[in-house]
């Protein structure tokens, strides 16, 4: 039995909960925490029809009304849309050049009006479509800027785009770079602000990727350097940092040796094996959730996503206190309300999404 088979057996139980109550501490004072259960409430099998898909990365979106799933195919460079019952809906974009042409789905997102933007880094263009694949708008994107966006972390926000960025002149000194870009849909940066997590000086990584989650109701952005256990909170209206929170949990590890730009890739992989990365950060009605992954030696050998060890680090949204760290068998890709969405089977003939609810234990 393969590792993936074992994981699938575990996660497909009719009702699943993960419990690992952790005693948490800030300095010497112990924090009283409440446990949560993560309970499976539904699963959806995608029905391919005549479409070929299955090369999906971890760029998967859910519309705000939870009626559609969107998948970026990294081979065909298109976005596939499925109804919430798993039936096929549409393809967005055409592989190639031209009005609808996409050479690279570097980043994309869907807004409350179910409009989809695609950032094509190879053409340095932003294209906006509806869910039926009709092109609504196309423009050059950040052509004359001195920073690069973290492409897979572009987010809609009040008809603008929020991106985590890094300034190109401090590529290997990320702590000197500003962090958040607010960009209008004409592709021009309105403002850039914030700073990289100071942990980037201590994590022994050449790290610049930062994940982001938005809470549009409160105009807050939560950013997380992928190699840091801590997250920062930004007020998007005032464009200021208002907090830095988080704790280093039991399963968070950094390289024992500092990585340098001159190191061969194989040497970097060797020292990053069995270290941690935050793949996603999610904000739900009640929780802030980090999806932390431990990058196993098997992952670096095979690049098989199922060979990563996944954990959820769950914080209370109001108090920002750590509730618990739990091990989960696969990678979550989205959150709505207090629900989490996981890919449970990558097999194109049985591509399965599991839907789970986070339930507070009284």
XYZ file of C-alpha atoms in Angstrom:
362
model
C 0.000 0.000 0.000
C 1.387 3.405 -0.967
C 1.590 6.393 1.322
C -1.191 8.072 -0.674
C -3.445 5.015 -0.345
C -3.015 5.108 3.420
C -3.882 8.794 3.505
C -6.984 8.345 1.410
C -8.294 5.546 3.624
C -7.904 7.742 6.652
C -9.460 10.881 5.245
C -12.463 9.202 3.593
C -14.035 8.068 6.863
C -17.680 9.263 6.941
C -17.016 11.540 9.896
C -13.440 12.556 10.473
C -11.976 14.613 13.270
C -8.418 15.373 14.098
C -7.641 16.060 17.724
C -4.312 17.165 19.066
C -4.916 19.500 21.951
C -1.796 21.530 22.541
C -0.707 23.407 25.614
C 0.430 26.746 24.229
C 2.644 29.304 25.840
C 3.733 32.853 25.367
C 6.897 33.299 27.396
C 6.248 31.447 30.659
C 2.477 31.959 30.827
C 0.239 29.116 29.737
C -2.756 29.872 27.513
C -6.096 28.159 28.063
C -7.282 26.879 24.670
C -10.427 25.254 23.327
C -10.236 22.271 21.040
C -11.835 21.986 17.614
C -12.893 18.992 15.563
C -12.626 18.956 11.781
C -15.672 17.016 10.571
C -16.293 15.781 7.049
C -19.662 16.936 5.724
C -19.501 16.187 1.992
C -17.347 15.094 -0.938
C -17.509 15.940 -4.635
C -16.093 13.924 -7.551
C -15.281 16.053 -10.603
C -16.830 14.794 -13.830
C -14.462 15.416 -16.697
C -16.724 14.943 -19.663
C -14.582 15.309 -22.763
C -12.103 17.700 -21.180
C -8.574 16.626 -20.322
C -7.371 17.843 -16.995
C -5.507 16.655 -13.952
C -2.292 18.674 -14.009
C -3.665 20.963 -11.326
C -1.237 22.575 -8.961
C -2.365 24.010 -5.615
C -3.967 27.066 -7.247
C -7.617 26.140 -6.709
C -10.373 28.663 -5.983
C -13.940 28.574 -4.720
C -16.439 31.282 -5.638
C -17.898 33.310 -2.784
C -21.319 31.716 -3.282
C -19.648 28.264 -3.146
C -21.339 27.349 -6.439
C -18.160 26.830 -8.516
C -14.664 25.350 -8.207
C -11.882 26.836 -10.373
C -8.698 24.953 -11.256
C -5.559 26.194 -12.966
C -4.052 23.630 -15.323
C -0.304 24.262 -15.440
C 0.228 22.265 -18.651
C -2.552 23.717 -20.802
C -2.424 27.142 -19.103
C -6.168 27.495 -18.846
C -8.613 27.717 -15.960
C -11.265 25.002 -15.673
C -14.587 25.735 -13.963
C -16.777 23.078 -12.349
C -20.179 23.365 -10.718
C -20.329 22.576 -7.008
C -21.855 19.163 -7.761
C -18.748 18.270 -9.795
C -20.219 18.692 -13.274
C -18.097 20.498 -15.847
C -18.997 24.145 -16.510
C -16.461 25.897 -18.756
C -12.855 26.591 -19.765
C -11.443 30.074 -19.371
C -8.730 31.290 -21.748
C -7.068 29.861 -24.830
C -3.566 28.427 -24.738
C -1.485 30.789 -26.862
C -1.592 34.424 -27.939
C -4.496 36.564 -29.075
C -7.315 38.346 -27.218
C -8.130 35.339 -24.999
C -4.658 33.856 -25.275
C -2.771 32.795 -22.138
C 0.851 31.638 -22.187
C 1.091 31.169 -18.429
C -1.574 31.172 -15.714
C 0.871 32.609 -13.209
C -1.873 33.757 -10.851
C -5.624 34.182 -10.856
C -8.573 34.885 -8.583
C -12.362 35.212 -8.660
C -14.310 38.093 -7.095
C -17.786 38.387 -5.580
C -19.257 39.119 -9.030
C -17.744 35.855 -10.309
C -15.296 37.674 -12.558
C -11.964 35.916 -12.997
C -8.660 37.688 -13.574
C -5.672 35.803 -14.929
C -2.157 37.190 -14.604
C -0.006 35.980 -17.486
C 3.600 36.661 -16.461
C 5.016 35.571 -19.840
C 2.995 38.250 -21.625
C 3.028 40.559 -18.566
C -0.718 40.984 -18.995
C -3.854 40.882 -16.870
C -7.009 39.467 -18.490
C -10.471 39.460 -16.903
C -13.149 36.922 -17.908
C -16.598 35.880 -16.776
C -17.206 32.283 -15.676
C -18.385 31.356 -19.184
C -14.979 32.298 -20.609
C -15.978 35.617 -22.188
C -13.166 38.186 -22.161
C -14.198 41.342 -20.286
C -10.973 43.310 -20.019
C -7.297 43.051 -20.942
C -4.351 45.260 -19.992
C -0.602 45.364 -19.498
C 0.367 44.587 -15.909
C 3.091 46.269 -13.814
C 5.218 46.944 -16.881
C 7.363 49.702 -15.415
C 7.506 48.660 -11.770
C 10.683 47.811 -9.855
C 9.057 44.947 -7.982
C 7.662 41.543 -8.832
C 4.424 40.106 -7.459
C 4.327 36.666 -5.888
C 2.219 35.569 -8.817
C 0.168 32.823 -7.204
C -0.798 35.175 -4.358
C -2.765 37.830 -6.227
C -6.179 38.560 -4.702
C -9.221 40.631 -5.636
C -10.067 43.390 -3.181
C -12.769 46.052 -3.769
C -12.191 46.085 -7.543
C -8.443 46.251 -7.024
C -5.791 43.559 -6.753
C -3.729 42.935 -3.661
C -0.394 41.174 -4.130
C 2.510 40.176 -1.978
C 5.615 41.511 -3.699
C 9.378 41.682 -3.438
C 11.490 44.550 -4.673
C 13.995 43.355 -7.246
C 16.951 45.361 -5.969
C 16.905 43.522 -2.614
C 16.182 40.038 -3.966
C 18.504 38.294 -1.466
C 17.879 40.689 1.429
C 14.158 40.319 1.697
C 13.906 42.027 5.097
C 14.670 45.302 3.265
C 11.794 44.907 0.804
C 8.308 46.303 1.030
C 5.706 43.574 1.021
C 2.167 44.474 -0.106
C 1.094 45.993 -3.410
C -2.318 47.514 -4.121
C -2.839 47.479 -7.892
C -5.729 48.790 -9.959
C -7.240 46.795 -12.818
C -5.454 48.958 -15.367
C -2.294 47.176 -14.199
C -0.740 50.150 -12.402
C 0.427 50.026 -8.783
C -1.557 52.406 -6.601
C 0.727 51.933 -3.596
C 3.205 49.518 -2.038
C 3.698 49.299 1.699
C 4.633 47.065 4.615
C 7.789 45.065 5.216
C 8.830 41.449 5.042
C 8.644 39.460 8.245
C 11.859 40.110 10.179
C 12.075 36.325 10.609
C 13.472 36.239 7.063
C 16.847 37.171 8.623
C 16.776 34.154 10.934
C 15.207 31.337 8.959
C 18.400 30.226 7.100
C 16.418 30.284 3.844
C 16.669 32.395 0.706
C 12.995 33.099 1.189
C 10.830 35.686 -0.543
C 7.498 33.925 -1.170
C 4.748 35.197 1.103
C 1.204 33.835 1.159
C -1.777 36.085 1.807
C -5.414 35.904 2.893
C -7.929 38.749 2.844
C -10.840 39.552 5.118
C -12.754 42.042 2.986
C -15.378 42.640 5.663
C -12.766 44.155 7.979
C -10.344 45.385 5.274
C -7.537 43.260 6.697
C -4.794 41.284 4.968
C -2.981 38.415 6.685
C 0.477 37.700 5.255
C 2.802 34.810 6.058
C 6.386 34.400 4.870
C 6.411 30.775 3.802
C 9.399 29.932 5.965
C 8.059 31.690 9.074
C 5.649 30.427 11.763
C 4.426 34.013 12.280
C 1.812 36.006 10.373
C 1.424 39.766 9.955
C -1.838 41.694 9.869
C -2.261 44.783 7.642
C -5.006 47.381 7.532
C -5.630 47.773 3.790
C -7.380 51.128 4.123
C -4.699 52.763 6.239
C -1.942 50.688 4.574
C -0.211 49.978 7.860
C 0.922 46.957 9.855
C -1.314 46.510 12.903
C 0.025 43.273 14.333
C 2.394 40.326 14.133
C 1.151 37.115 15.691
C 1.739 33.377 15.725
C 3.830 30.811 17.535
C 6.502 28.328 16.576
C 4.749 24.997 16.969
C 6.198 21.555 17.680
C 6.418 20.529 14.029
C 7.918 23.704 12.570
C 11.569 23.290 11.482
C 14.076 25.522 9.683
C 17.314 24.492 7.901
C 20.177 23.865 10.291
C 22.567 25.533 7.880
C 22.131 28.899 6.196
C 21.472 28.708 2.460
C 23.395 31.034 0.145
C 22.776 32.213 -3.442
C 25.923 30.439 -4.659
C 24.825 26.999 -3.418
C 23.940 24.451 -6.117
C 20.258 23.551 -6.255
C 21.013 19.991 -5.112
C 22.764 21.357 -2.019
C 19.840 23.648 -1.216
C 17.423 20.726 -1.534
C 19.587 18.653 0.767
C 19.479 21.258 3.540
C 15.792 22.040 3.071
C 14.719 18.395 3.418
C 12.555 17.858 6.507
C 12.070 21.590 7.019
C 8.787 23.498 7.050
C 6.904 25.857 4.760
C 3.547 27.577 5.112
C 1.692 26.736 1.895
C -1.501 28.685 2.631
C -3.098 30.940 5.179
C -6.899 31.016 5.460
C -9.338 33.295 7.267
C -12.770 31.907 8.174
C -15.611 33.321 10.259
C -13.941 32.244 13.496
C -10.389 31.126 12.733
C -7.043 31.992 11.174
C -5.483 28.824 9.795
C -1.958 28.187 8.572
C -1.441 25.178 6.315
C 2.093 24.153 7.226
C 3.929 21.524 5.206
C 7.054 19.611 6.101
C 9.118 19.057 2.969
C 10.192 15.454 3.227
C 13.176 13.906 1.455
C 10.665 11.969 -0.645
C 9.133 15.275 -1.784
C 12.487 16.580 -3.024
C 13.194 13.231 -4.737
C 9.834 12.865 -6.496
C 8.025 16.267 -6.335
C 4.931 14.192 -5.497
C 2.562 16.497 -3.585
C 1.168 13.606 -1.572
C 4.612 13.061 -0.007
C 4.492 16.299 1.984
C 3.450 16.124 5.632
C 0.562 18.558 6.197
C -0.444 20.305 9.411
C -3.068 22.902 10.272
C -2.122 25.532 12.854
C -5.394 27.022 14.074
C -5.798 30.376 15.837
C -8.873 32.011 17.316
C -9.704 34.931 15.011
C -10.839 37.254 17.799
C -8.213 36.621 20.481
C -5.436 35.481 18.091
C -4.595 32.741 20.604
C -3.284 29.423 19.311
C -5.934 26.718 19.617
C -4.053 23.698 18.309
C -1.809 22.168 15.680
C -3.273 19.139 13.901
C -1.870 16.698 11.354
C -3.947 16.178 8.191
C -3.326 13.724 5.342
C -3.570 16.139 2.401
C -3.374 19.778 1.401
C -6.332 22.112 1.930
C -6.846 24.569 -0.905
C -9.624 26.800 0.313
C -11.827 27.963 3.157
C -15.268 29.571 3.342
C -17.263 30.370 6.437
C -15.899 27.711 8.821
C -15.425 25.105 6.103
C -12.202 23.726 4.625
C -11.761 22.123 1.214
C -9.203 19.351 0.573
C -8.166 17.421 -2.519
C -8.556 13.807 -1.417
C -7.765 12.022 -4.662
C -5.621 13.391 -7.504
C -6.538 10.534 -9.872
C -8.195 12.227 -12.908
C -10.749 9.403 -13.077
C -11.794 9.988 -9.476
C -10.688 13.551 -8.710
C -12.300 14.101 -5.318
C -12.774 17.195 -3.175
C -13.590 16.713 0.496
C -15.507 19.405 2.378
C -14.968 19.672 6.140
C -16.403 21.860 8.849
C -14.460 23.236 11.802
C -16.507 22.622 14.925
C -15.652 24.045 18.332
C -15.597 21.450 21.121
C -17.638 22.701 24.059
